[in-house]
Amino acid sequence: MKLENIETEVVRISDYTIIAGISDDMGDGDEWPLLMEKVKGADIIILGTPIWNGEKSSLASLVMERLYAQSGETNEKGQAIYYNKVFGCLVTGNEDGAKEAGKSILFGMANIGFTIPPNSLAYWVGEAGPGPSYMEAGQDSEFTKKNTKMMAYNLIHFARMFQQYPIPAVGNT
């Protein structure tokens, strides 16, 4: 994304107090509203998750739950607030389940209004059993690099396309 002059920000959900629930603000120190402002201001969202027992992490599920909680909000055209935003998914771990986790995340996000371009899942799965992450292991997987690059360019293309040609409101409100 940096090669295409795309401004990026990495947000670690575990660094925030995010309370489970289906509301825009759960109170009691819930920091989700801060993160939601970032989502509203972004054209591209990528959710990364480790694999736990072949599934996405509980934090990935929490993010999906909180995004869903606000899926009834609308933009200035009366469309879901996630219209004209594109979504991708990164998965890593040392066990099987990357495609299952990605499938669950990408379907859930498409269902609330995000656009999922082709090849919007990139992943790396290491050897079975406990072990280092992709970066800790110093991996240089051609498959992972190719798919990550493809995902990035497809996300960028669709985001740029929506800036010029947003989804029409007719039939989508």
Short mmCIF file of C-alpha atoms in Angstrom, two decimals:
data_model
loop_
_atom_site.label_atom_id
_atom_site.label_comp_id
_atom_site.label_asym_id
_atom_site.label_seq_id
_atom_site.Cartn_x
_atom_site.Cartn_y
_atom_site.Cartn_z
CA MET A 1 0.00 0.00 0.00
CA LYS A 2 2.91 2.32 0.68
CA LEU A 3 4.08 1.81 -2.92
CA GLU A 4 0.73 3.25 -4.02
CA ASN A 5 0.91 6.16 -1.54
CA ILE A 6 -1.95 4.80 0.55
CA GLU A 7 -1.99 6.12 4.10
CA THR A 8 -2.22 3.22 6.54
CA GLU A 9 -2.66 2.72 10.26
CA VAL A 10 -2.31 -0.50 12.21
CA VAL A 11 -4.71 -0.79 15.12
CA ARG A 12 -4.27 -3.60 17.64
CA ILE A 13 -7.70 -4.35 19.09
CA SER A 14 -6.05 -5.90 22.16
CA ASP A 15 -4.64 -2.46 23.02
CA TYR A 16 -8.17 -1.07 23.51
CA THR A 17 -10.98 -1.76 25.94
CA ILE A 18 -13.72 -3.08 23.68
CA ILE A 19 -16.79 -4.34 25.48
CA ALA A 20 -18.83 -7.10 23.85
CA GLY A 21 -22.32 -6.15 22.78
CA ILE A 22 -24.54 -4.86 20.03
CA SER A 23 -24.42 -1.11 20.60
CA ASP A 24 -22.39 1.81 19.32
CA ASP A 25 -21.16 2.52 22.85
CA MET A 26 -21.39 -0.02 25.67
CA GLY A 27 -20.31 2.53 28.29
CA ASP A 28 -18.03 1.65 31.23
CA GLY A 29 -14.87 2.77 29.42
CA ASP A 30 -15.75 1.18 26.06
CA GLU A 31 -13.25 2.49 23.50
CA TRP A 32 -15.11 1.17 20.46
CA PRO A 33 -16.41 4.65 19.53
CA LEU A 34 -12.78 5.76 18.97
CA LEU A 35 -12.18 2.84 16.63
CA MET A 36 -15.49 3.31 14.84
CA GLU A 37 -14.44 6.85 13.93
CA LYS A 38 -11.39 5.33 12.24
CA VAL A 39 -13.62 2.89 10.35
CA LYS A 40 -15.92 5.69 9.23
CA GLY A 41 -12.92 7.67 7.94
CA ALA A 42 -11.33 4.75 6.09
CA ASP A 43 -11.89 3.55 2.53
CA ILE A 44 -10.14 0.23 3.14
CA ILE A 45 -10.43 -1.99 6.21
CA ILE A 46 -8.33 -5.12 6.68
CA LEU A 47 -9.03 -7.37 9.64
CA GLY A 48 -6.17 -9.60 10.69
CA THR A 49 -6.60 -12.59 12.96
CA PRO A 50 -4.63 -15.53 14.25
CA ILE A 51 -6.17 -18.97 14.02
CA TRP A 52 -7.37 -20.55 17.25
CA ASN A 53 -8.53 -24.17 17.01
CA GLY A 54 -9.19 -23.68 13.31
CA GLU A 55 -11.28 -20.53 13.88
CA LYS A 56 -10.84 -16.76 13.86
CA SER A 57 -9.93 -15.24 17.21
CA SER A 58 -12.46 -13.99 19.73
CA LEU A 59 -11.17 -10.46 19.11
CA ALA A 60 -11.97 -10.78 15.39
CA SER A 61 -15.46 -11.92 16.37
CA LEU A 62 -15.75 -8.96 18.74
CA VAL A 63 -14.83 -6.52 15.95
CA MET A 64 -17.39 -8.12 13.65
CA GLU A 65 -20.04 -7.91 16.37
CA ARG A 66 -19.39 -4.25 17.01
CA LEU A 67 -19.34 -3.41 13.28
CA TYR A 68 -22.63 -5.25 12.92
CA ALA A 69 -24.07 -3.21 15.79
CA GLN A 70 -23.76 -0.08 13.68
CA SER A 71 -24.75 -1.59 10.34
CA GLY A 72 -28.14 0.14 10.57
CA GLU A 73 -26.52 3.57 10.44
CA THR A 74 -26.61 5.30 7.07
CA ASN A 75 -24.41 7.58 5.02
CA GLU A 76 -25.50 10.89 3.47
CA LYS A 77 -27.27 8.97 0.67
CA GLY A 78 -29.25 6.78 3.05
CA GLN A 79 -27.11 3.68 2.39
CA ALA A 80 -25.47 1.51 5.02
CA ILE A 81 -22.40 3.32 6.38
CA TYR A 82 -20.15 0.56 5.05
CA TYR A 83 -21.18 1.11 1.42
CA ASN A 84 -18.28 2.23 -0.80
CA LYS A 85 -15.77 0.79 1.67
CA VAL A 86 -13.73 -2.27 0.80
CA PHE A 87 -12.73 -5.05 3.14
CA GLY A 88 -9.92 -7.60 3.24
CA CYS A 89 -8.71 -10.23 5.66
CA LEU A 90 -5.30 -11.48 6.81
CA VAL A 91 -5.00 -14.75 8.72
CA THR A 92 -1.97 -16.37 10.28
CA GLY A 93 -1.33 -19.30 12.53
CA ASN A 94 0.26 -22.67 12.88
CA GLU A 95 -2.72 -24.87 12.23
CA ASP A 96 -5.38 -25.37 9.60
CA GLY A 97 -8.35 -23.02 9.36
CA ALA A 98 -7.16 -19.95 7.46
CA LYS A 99 -9.76 -20.28 4.72
CA GLU A 100 -12.53 -21.05 7.20
CA ALA A 101 -11.66 -17.97 9.28
CA GLY A 102 -11.42 -15.80 6.17
CA LYS A 103 -14.70 -17.12 4.81
CA SER A 104 -16.52 -16.30 8.02
CA ILE A 105 -15.07 -12.80 8.27
CA LEU A 106 -15.48 -11.84 4.62
CA PHE A 107 -19.06 -13.11 4.38
CA GLY A 108 -20.03 -11.32 7.58
CA MET A 109 -18.59 -8.04 6.35
CA ALA A 110 -20.19 -8.33 2.89
CA ASN A 111 -23.49 -9.00 4.63
CA ILE A 112 -23.41 -5.60 6.37
CA GLY A 113 -22.42 -3.56 3.32
CA PHE A 114 -18.66 -3.72 2.78
CA THR A 115 -17.49 -4.63 -0.71
CA ILE A 116 -15.21 -7.66 -0.95
CA PRO A 117 -13.00 -7.47 -4.04
CA PRO A 118 -11.55 -10.64 -5.60
CA ASN A 119 -8.72 -12.30 -3.70
CA SER A 120 -9.40 -10.38 -0.48
CA LEU A 121 -7.91 -13.07 1.75
CA ALA A 122 -4.21 -13.56 2.34
CA TYR A 123 -2.83 -16.04 4.83
CA TRP A 124 0.08 -18.03 6.11
CA VAL A 125 -0.19 -21.30 7.98
CA GLY A 126 2.95 -22.66 9.62
CA GLU A 127 3.76 -26.12 10.80
CA ALA A 128 1.18 -27.83 12.97
CA GLY A 129 1.58 -27.38 16.70
CA PRO A 130 3.01 -24.56 18.77
CA GLY A 131 5.47 -22.36 16.99
CA PRO A 132 6.47 -18.89 15.87
CA SER A 133 4.30 -16.51 13.86
CA TYR A 134 5.08 -15.65 10.24
CA MET A 135 7.22 -12.67 11.19
CA GLU A 136 8.86 -14.36 14.18
CA ALA A 137 9.82 -17.28 11.96
CA GLY A 138 11.34 -14.94 9.38
CA GLN A 139 9.20 -16.51 6.72
CA ASP A 140 9.56 -15.65 3.07
CA SER A 141 6.56 -17.46 1.60
CA GLU A 142 6.10 -16.67 -2.08
CA PHE A 143 2.47 -17.81 -1.83
CA THR A 144 1.73 -15.47 1.07
CA LYS A 145 3.58 -12.54 -0.50
CA LYS A 146 1.81 -13.04 -3.84
CA ASN A 147 -1.64 -13.22 -2.25
CA THR A 148 -0.99 -10.28 0.07
CA LYS A 149 0.14 -8.15 -2.87
CA MET A 150 -2.88 -9.23 -4.95
CA MET A 151 -5.23 -8.43 -2.07
CA ALA A 152 -3.65 -5.00 -1.54
CA TYR A 153 -3.90 -4.00 -5.18
CA ASN A 154 -7.49 -5.22 -5.50
CA LEU A 155 -8.49 -3.34 -2.34
CA ILE A 156 -6.78 -0.19 -3.62
CA HIS A 157 -8.40 -0.51 -7.06
CA PHE A 158 -11.90 -0.87 -5.65
CA ALA A 159 -11.40 1.96 -3.15
CA ARG A 160 -10.26 4.26 -5.96
CA MET A 161 -13.13 3.11 -8.13
CA PHE A 162 -15.66 3.94 -5.39
CA GLN A 163 -14.14 7.41 -4.96
CA GLN A 164 -14.97 8.12 -8.61
CA TYR A 165 -18.04 5.93 -9.02
CA PRO A 166 -19.79 5.23 -5.72
CA ILE A 167 -22.56 2.67 -5.50
CA PRO A 168 -25.76 4.46 -6.51
CA ALA A 169 -28.34 5.03 -3.80
CA VAL A 170 -31.17 3.92 -6.09
CA GLY A 171 -32.19 0.47 -4.87
CA ASN A 172 -29.62 0.59 -2.07
CA THR A 173 -31.32 2.52 0.72
#
